[in-house]
PDB file of C-alpha atoms in Angstrom:
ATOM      1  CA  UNK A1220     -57.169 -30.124  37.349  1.00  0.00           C
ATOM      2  CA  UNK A1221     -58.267 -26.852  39.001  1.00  0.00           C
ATOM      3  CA  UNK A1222     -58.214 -25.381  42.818  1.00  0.00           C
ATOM      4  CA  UNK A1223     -60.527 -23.223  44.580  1.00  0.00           C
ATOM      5  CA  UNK A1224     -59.888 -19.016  44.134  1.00  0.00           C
ATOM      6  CA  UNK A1225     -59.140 -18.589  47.716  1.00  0.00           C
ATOM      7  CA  UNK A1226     -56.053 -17.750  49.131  1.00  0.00           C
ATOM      8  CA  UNK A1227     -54.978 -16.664  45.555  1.00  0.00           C
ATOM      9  CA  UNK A1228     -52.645 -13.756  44.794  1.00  0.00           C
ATOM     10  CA  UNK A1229     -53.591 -11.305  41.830  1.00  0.00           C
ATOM     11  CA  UNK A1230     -51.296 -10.437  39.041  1.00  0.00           C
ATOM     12  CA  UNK A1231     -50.626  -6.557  39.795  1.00  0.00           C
ATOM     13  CA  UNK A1232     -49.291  -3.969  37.987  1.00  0.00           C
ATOM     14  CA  UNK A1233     -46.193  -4.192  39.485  1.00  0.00           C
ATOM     15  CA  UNK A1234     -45.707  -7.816  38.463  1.00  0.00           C
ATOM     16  CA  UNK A1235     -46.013  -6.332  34.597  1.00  0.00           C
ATOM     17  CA  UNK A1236     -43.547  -4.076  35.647  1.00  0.00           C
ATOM     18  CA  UNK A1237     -41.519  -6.459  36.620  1.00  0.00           C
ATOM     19  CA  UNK A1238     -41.512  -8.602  33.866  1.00  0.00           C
ATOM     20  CA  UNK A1239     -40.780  -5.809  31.330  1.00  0.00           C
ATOM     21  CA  UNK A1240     -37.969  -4.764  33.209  1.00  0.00           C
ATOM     22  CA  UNK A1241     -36.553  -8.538  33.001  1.00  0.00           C
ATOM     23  CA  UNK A1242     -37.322  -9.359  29.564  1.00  0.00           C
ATOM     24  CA  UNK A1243     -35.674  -6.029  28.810  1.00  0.00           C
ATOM     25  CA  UNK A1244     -32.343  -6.598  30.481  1.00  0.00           C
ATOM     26  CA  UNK A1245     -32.059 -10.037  28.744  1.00  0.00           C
ATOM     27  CA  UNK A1246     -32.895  -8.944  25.327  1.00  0.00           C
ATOM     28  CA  UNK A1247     -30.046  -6.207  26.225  1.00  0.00           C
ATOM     29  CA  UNK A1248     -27.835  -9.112  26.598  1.00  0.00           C
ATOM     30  CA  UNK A1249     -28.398 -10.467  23.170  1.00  0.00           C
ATOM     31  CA  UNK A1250     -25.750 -10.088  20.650  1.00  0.00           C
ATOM     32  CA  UNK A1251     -27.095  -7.505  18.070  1.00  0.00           C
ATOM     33  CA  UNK A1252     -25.922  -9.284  15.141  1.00  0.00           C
ATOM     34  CA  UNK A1253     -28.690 -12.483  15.980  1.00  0.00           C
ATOM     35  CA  UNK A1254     -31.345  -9.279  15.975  1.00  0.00           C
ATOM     36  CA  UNK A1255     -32.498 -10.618  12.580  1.00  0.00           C
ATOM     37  CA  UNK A1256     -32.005 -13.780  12.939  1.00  0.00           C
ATOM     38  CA  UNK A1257     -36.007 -16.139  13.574  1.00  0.00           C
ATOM     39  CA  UNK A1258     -36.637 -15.938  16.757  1.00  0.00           C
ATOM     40  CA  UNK A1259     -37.325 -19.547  18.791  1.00  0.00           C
ATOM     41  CA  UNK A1260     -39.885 -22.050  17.717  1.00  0.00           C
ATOM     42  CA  UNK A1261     -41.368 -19.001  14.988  1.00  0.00           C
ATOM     43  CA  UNK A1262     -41.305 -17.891  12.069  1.00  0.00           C
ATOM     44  CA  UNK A1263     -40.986 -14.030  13.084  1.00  0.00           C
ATOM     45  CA  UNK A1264     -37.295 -12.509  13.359  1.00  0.00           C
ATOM     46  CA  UNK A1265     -36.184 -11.830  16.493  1.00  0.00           C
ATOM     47  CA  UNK A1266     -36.983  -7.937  15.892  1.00  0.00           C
ATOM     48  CA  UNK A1267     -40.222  -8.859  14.727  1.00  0.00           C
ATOM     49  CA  UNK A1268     -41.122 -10.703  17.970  1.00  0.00           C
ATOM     50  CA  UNK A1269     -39.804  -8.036  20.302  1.00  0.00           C
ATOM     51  CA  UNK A1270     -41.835  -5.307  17.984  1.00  0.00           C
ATOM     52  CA  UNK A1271     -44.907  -7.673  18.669  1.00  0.00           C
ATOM     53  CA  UNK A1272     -44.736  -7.764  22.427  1.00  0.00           C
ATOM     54  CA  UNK A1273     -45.181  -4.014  22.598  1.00  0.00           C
ATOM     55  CA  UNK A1274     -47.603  -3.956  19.836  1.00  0.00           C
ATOM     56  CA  UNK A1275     -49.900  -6.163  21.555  1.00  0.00           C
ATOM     57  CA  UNK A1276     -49.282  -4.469  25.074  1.00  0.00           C
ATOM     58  CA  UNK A1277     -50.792  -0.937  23.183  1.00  0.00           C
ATOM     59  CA  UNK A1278     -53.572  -3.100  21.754  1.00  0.00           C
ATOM     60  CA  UNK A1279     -54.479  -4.009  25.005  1.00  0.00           C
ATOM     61  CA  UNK A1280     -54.094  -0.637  26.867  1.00  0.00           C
ATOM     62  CA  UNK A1281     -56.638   0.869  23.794  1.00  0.00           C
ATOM     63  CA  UNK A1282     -59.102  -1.735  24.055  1.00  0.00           C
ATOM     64  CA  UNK A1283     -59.193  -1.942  28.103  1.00  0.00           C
ATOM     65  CA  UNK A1284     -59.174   2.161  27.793  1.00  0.00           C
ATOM     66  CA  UNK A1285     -62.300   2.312  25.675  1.00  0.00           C
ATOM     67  CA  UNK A1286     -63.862  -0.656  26.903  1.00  0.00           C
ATOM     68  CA  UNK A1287     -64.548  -2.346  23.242  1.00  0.00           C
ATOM     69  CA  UNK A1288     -67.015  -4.963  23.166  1.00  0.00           C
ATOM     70  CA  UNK A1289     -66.124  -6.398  20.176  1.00  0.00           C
ATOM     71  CA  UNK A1290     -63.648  -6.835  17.481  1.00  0.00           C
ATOM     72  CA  UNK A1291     -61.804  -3.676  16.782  1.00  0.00           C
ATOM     73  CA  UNK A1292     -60.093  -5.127  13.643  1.00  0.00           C
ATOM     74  CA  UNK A1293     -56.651  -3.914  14.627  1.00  0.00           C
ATOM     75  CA  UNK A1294     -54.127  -5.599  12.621  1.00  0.00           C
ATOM     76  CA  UNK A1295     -50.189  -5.753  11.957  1.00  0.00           C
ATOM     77  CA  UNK A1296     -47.416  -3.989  13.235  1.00  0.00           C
ATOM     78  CA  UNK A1297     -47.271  -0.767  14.123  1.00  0.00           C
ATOM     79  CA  UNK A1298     -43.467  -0.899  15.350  1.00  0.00           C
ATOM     80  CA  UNK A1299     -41.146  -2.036  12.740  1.00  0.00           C
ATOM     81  CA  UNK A1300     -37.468  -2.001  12.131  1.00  0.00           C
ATOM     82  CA  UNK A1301     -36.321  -0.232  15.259  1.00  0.00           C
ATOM     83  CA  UNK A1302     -32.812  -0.575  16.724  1.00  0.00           C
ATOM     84  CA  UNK A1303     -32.460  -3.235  19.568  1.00  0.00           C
ATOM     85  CA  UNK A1304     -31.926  -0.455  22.389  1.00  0.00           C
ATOM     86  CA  UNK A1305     -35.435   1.285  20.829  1.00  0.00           C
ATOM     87  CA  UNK A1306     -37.587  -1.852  20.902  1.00  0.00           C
ATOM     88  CA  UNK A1307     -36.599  -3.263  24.094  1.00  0.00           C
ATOM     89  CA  UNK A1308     -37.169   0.583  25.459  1.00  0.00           C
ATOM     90  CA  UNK A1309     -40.828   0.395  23.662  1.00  0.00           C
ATOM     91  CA  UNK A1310     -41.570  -2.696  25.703  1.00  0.00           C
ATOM     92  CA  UNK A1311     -40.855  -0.980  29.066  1.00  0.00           C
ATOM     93  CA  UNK A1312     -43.231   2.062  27.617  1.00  0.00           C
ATOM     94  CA  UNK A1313     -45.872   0.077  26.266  1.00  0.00           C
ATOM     95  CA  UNK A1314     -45.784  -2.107  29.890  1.00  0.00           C
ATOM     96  CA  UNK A1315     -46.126   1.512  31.722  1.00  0.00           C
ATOM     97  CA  UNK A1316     -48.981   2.684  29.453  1.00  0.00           C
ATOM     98  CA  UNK A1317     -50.444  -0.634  30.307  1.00  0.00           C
ATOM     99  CA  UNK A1318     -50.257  -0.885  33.990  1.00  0.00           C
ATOM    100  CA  UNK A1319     -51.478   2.899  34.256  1.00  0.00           C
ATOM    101  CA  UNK A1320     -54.624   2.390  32.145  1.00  0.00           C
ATOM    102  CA  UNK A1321     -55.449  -1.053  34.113  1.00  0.00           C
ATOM    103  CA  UNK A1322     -54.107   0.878  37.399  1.00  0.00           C
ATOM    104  CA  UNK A1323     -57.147   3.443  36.399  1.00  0.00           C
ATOM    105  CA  UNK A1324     -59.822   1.154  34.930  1.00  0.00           C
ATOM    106  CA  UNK A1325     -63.538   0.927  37.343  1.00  0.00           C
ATOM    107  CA  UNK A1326     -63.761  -2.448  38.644  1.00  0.00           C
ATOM    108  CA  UNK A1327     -65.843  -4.689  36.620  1.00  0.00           C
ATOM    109  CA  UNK A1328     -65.176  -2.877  33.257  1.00  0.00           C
ATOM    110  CA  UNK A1329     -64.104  -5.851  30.760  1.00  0.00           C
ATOM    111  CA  UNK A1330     -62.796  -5.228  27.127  1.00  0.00           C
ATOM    112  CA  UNK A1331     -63.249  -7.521  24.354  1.00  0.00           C
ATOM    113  CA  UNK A1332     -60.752 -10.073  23.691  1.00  0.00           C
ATOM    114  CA  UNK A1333     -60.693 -12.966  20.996  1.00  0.00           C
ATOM    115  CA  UNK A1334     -60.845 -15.523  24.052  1.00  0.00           C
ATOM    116  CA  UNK A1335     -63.510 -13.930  25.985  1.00  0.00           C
ATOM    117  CA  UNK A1336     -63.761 -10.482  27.984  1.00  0.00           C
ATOM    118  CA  UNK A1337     -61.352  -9.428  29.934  1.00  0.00           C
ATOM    119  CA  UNK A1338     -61.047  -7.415  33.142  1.00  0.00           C
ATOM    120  CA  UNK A1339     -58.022  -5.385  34.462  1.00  0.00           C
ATOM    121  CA  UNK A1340     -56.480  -8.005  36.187  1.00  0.00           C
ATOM    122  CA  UNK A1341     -56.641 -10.319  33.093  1.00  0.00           C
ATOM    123  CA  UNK A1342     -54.653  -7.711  31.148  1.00  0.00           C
ATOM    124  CA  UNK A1343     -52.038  -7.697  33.498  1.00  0.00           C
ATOM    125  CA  UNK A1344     -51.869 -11.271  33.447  1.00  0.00           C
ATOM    126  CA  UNK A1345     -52.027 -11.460  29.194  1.00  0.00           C
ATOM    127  CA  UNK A1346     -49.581  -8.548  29.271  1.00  0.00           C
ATOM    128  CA  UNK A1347     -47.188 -11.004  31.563  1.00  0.00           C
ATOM    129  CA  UNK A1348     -47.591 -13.484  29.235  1.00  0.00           C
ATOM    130  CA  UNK A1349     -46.899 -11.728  25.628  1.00  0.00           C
ATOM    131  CA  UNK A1350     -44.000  -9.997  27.697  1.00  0.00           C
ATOM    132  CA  UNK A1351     -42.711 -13.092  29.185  1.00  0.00           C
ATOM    133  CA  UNK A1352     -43.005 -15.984  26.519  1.00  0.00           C
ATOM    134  CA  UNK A1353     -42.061 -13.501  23.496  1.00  0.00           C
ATOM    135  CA  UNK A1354     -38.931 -12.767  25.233  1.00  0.00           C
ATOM    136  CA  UNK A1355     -38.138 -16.451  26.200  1.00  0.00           C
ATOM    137  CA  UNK A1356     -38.768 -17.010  21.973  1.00  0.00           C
ATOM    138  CA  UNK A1357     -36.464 -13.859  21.582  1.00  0.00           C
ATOM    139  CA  UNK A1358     -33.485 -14.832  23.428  1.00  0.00           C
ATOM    140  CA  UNK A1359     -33.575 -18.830  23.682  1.00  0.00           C
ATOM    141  CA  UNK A1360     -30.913 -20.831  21.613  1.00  0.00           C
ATOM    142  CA  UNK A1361     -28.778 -17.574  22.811  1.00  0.00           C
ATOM    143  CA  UNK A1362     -25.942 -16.654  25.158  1.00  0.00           C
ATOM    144  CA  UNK A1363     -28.771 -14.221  27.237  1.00  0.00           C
ATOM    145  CA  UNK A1364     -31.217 -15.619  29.462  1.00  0.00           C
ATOM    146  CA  UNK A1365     -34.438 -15.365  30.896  1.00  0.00           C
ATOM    147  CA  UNK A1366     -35.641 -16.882  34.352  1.00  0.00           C
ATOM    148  CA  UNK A1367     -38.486 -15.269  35.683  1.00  0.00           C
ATOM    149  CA  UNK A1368     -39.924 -15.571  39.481  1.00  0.00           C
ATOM    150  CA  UNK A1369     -41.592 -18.469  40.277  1.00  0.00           C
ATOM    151  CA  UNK A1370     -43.573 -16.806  42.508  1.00  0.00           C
ATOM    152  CA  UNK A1371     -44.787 -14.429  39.082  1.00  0.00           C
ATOM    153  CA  UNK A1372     -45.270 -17.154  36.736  1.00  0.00           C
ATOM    154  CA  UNK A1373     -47.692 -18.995  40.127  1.00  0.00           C
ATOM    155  CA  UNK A1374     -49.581 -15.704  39.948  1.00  0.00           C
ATOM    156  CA  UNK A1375     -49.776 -15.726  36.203  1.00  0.00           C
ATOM    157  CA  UNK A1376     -50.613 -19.333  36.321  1.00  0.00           C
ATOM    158  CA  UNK A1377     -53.117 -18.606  38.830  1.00  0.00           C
ATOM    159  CA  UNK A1378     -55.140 -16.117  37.199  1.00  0.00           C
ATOM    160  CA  UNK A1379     -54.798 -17.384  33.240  1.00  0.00           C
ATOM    161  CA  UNK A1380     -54.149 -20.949  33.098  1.00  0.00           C
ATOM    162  CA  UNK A1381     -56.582 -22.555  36.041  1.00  0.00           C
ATOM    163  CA  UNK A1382     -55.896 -26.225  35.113  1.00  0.00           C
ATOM    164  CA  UNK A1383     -51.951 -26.263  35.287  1.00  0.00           C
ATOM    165  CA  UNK A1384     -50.512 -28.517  37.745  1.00  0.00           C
ATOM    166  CA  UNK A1385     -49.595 -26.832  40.925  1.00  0.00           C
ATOM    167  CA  UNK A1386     -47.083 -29.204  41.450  1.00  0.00           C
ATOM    168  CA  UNK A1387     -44.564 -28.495  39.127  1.00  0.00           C
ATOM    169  CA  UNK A1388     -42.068 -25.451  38.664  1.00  0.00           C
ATOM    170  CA  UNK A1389     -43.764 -22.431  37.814  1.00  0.00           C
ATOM    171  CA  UNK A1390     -41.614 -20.776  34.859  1.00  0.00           C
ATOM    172  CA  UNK A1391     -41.636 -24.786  33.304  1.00  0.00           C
ATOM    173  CA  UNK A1392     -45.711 -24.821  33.885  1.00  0.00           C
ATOM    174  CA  UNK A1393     -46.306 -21.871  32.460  1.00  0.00           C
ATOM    175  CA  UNK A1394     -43.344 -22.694  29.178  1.00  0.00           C
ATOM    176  CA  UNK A1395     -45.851 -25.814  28.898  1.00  0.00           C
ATOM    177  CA  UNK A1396     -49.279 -23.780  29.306  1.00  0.00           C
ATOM    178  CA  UNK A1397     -48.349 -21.891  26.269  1.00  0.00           C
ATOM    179  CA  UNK A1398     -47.700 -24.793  24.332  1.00  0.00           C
ATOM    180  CA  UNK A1399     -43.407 -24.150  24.397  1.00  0.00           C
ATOM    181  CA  UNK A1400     -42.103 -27.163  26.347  1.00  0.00           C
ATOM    182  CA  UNK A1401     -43.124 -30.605  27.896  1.00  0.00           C
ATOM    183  CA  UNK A1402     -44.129 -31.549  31.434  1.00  0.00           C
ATOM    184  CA  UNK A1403     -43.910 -34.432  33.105  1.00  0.00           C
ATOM    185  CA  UNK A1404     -47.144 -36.867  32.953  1.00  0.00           C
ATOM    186  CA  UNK A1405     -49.430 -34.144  30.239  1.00  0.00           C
ATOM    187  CA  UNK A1406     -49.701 -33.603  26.613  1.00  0.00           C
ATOM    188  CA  UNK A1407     -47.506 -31.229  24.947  1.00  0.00           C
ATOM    189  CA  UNK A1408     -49.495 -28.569  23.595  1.00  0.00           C
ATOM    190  CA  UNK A1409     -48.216 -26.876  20.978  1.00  0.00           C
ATOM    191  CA  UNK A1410     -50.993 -24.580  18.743  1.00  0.00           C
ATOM    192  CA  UNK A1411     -53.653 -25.694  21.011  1.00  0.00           C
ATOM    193  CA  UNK A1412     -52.869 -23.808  24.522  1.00  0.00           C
ATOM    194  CA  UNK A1413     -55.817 -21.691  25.733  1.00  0.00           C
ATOM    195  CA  UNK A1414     -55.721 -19.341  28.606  1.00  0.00           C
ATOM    196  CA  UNK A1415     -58.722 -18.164  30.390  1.00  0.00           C
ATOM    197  CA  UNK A1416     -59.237 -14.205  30.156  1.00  0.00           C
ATOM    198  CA  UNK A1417     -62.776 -14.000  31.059  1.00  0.00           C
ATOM    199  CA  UNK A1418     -63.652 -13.149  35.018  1.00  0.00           C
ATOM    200  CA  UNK A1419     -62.203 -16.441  37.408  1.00  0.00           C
ATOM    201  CA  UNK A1420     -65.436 -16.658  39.026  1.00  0.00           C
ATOM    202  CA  UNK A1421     -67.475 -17.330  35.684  1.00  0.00           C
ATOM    203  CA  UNK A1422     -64.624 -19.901  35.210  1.00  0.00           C
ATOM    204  CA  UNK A1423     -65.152 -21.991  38.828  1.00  0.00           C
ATOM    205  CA  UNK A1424     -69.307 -21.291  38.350  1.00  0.00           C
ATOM    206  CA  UNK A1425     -68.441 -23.437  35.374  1.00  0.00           C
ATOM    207  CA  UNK A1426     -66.632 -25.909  36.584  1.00  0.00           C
ATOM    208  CA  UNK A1427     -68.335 -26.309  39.329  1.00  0.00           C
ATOM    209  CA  UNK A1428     -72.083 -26.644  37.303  1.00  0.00           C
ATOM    210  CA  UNK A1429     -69.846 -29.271  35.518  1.00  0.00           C
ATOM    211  CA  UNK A1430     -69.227 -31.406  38.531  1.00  0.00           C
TER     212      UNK A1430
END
């Protein structure tokens, strides 16, 4: 399934913001003594998970910052055993470092990525995603929640995952997207999601050549 770029709304740097700020405030809600406890559906501790999301948010600002065109071979954490108040603080940081590099990148600069090359707007929308889904694995099966915008997870959607149904709630879509729940009438997922990262117009030319 897939629907024509126009009339669609890009994933900003606000909307990374945005969904730092809310997977912040619901980790904050989390009782501290499920911190090192595995987080939902991994096999990473909660802390671990939460230390990932910010990790990969740097990796991205570095590689979008120096415009790599090919494996860096950056591996493993580089934030490890912090307090819950300093990780969920590192997110928010990591988010801002983010949106201020992609905020400042030349349009049509693209960074290497392990699913293609990515542009600014594609980091905003990976950076969503990590931010997003890592907190949903972070604080499911827990007293805190997480319920993000439908209208973010549409833009998300819009921008990473062009073959979603567009019929279907947004936060739900995107939870099956990433291979973390089941919608109605398509396969669940699981290890085999895929999001699009390279530019959305190589994506339709493909399609379309397809057709």
């Amino acid at each position: 399934m897939w629907c024509s770029l126009s009339g669609r709304s890009p994933v900003t740097s606000d909307d990374l913001r945005d969904a730092a700020s809310l997977v912040a405030g619901s980790i904050r809600r989390l009782d501290p003594d499920l911190w090192e406890n595995l987080a939902y559906g991994l096999v990473w501790t909660r802390s671990h998970t939460v230390a990932h999301i910010a990790d990969v948010l740097d990796f991205y600002s570095g590689d979008l910052a120096s415009q790599v065109q090919e494996n860096p071979g950056s591996v493993g954490l580089h934030y490890r055993d912090g307090s819950l108040e300093a990780a969920v603080g590192q997110i928010q940081f990591s988010a801002g470092v983010l949106a201020l590099v992609a905020e400042a990148t030349s349009e049509g600069a693209r960074a290497y990525h392990p699913s293609g090359m990515v542009d600014a707007e594609g980091s905003f929308g990976m950076g969503c995603v990590e931010t997003l889904l890592h907190g949903y694995d972070t604080v499911t099966g827990t007293e805190a929640e997480l319920d993000p915008d439908d209208e973010l997870c549409k833009w998300i959607l819009g921008r990473l995952f062009r073959w979603a149904p567009q019929d279907t709630p947004r936060w739900l879509t995107l939870l099956w997207a990433t291979g973390r729940g089941e919608l109605a009438d398509q396969e669940f997922l699981r290890e085999i999601w895929r999001w699009h990262v390279d530019l959305l117009s190589e994506w339709e030319v493909n399609i379309l050549r397809a057709q």
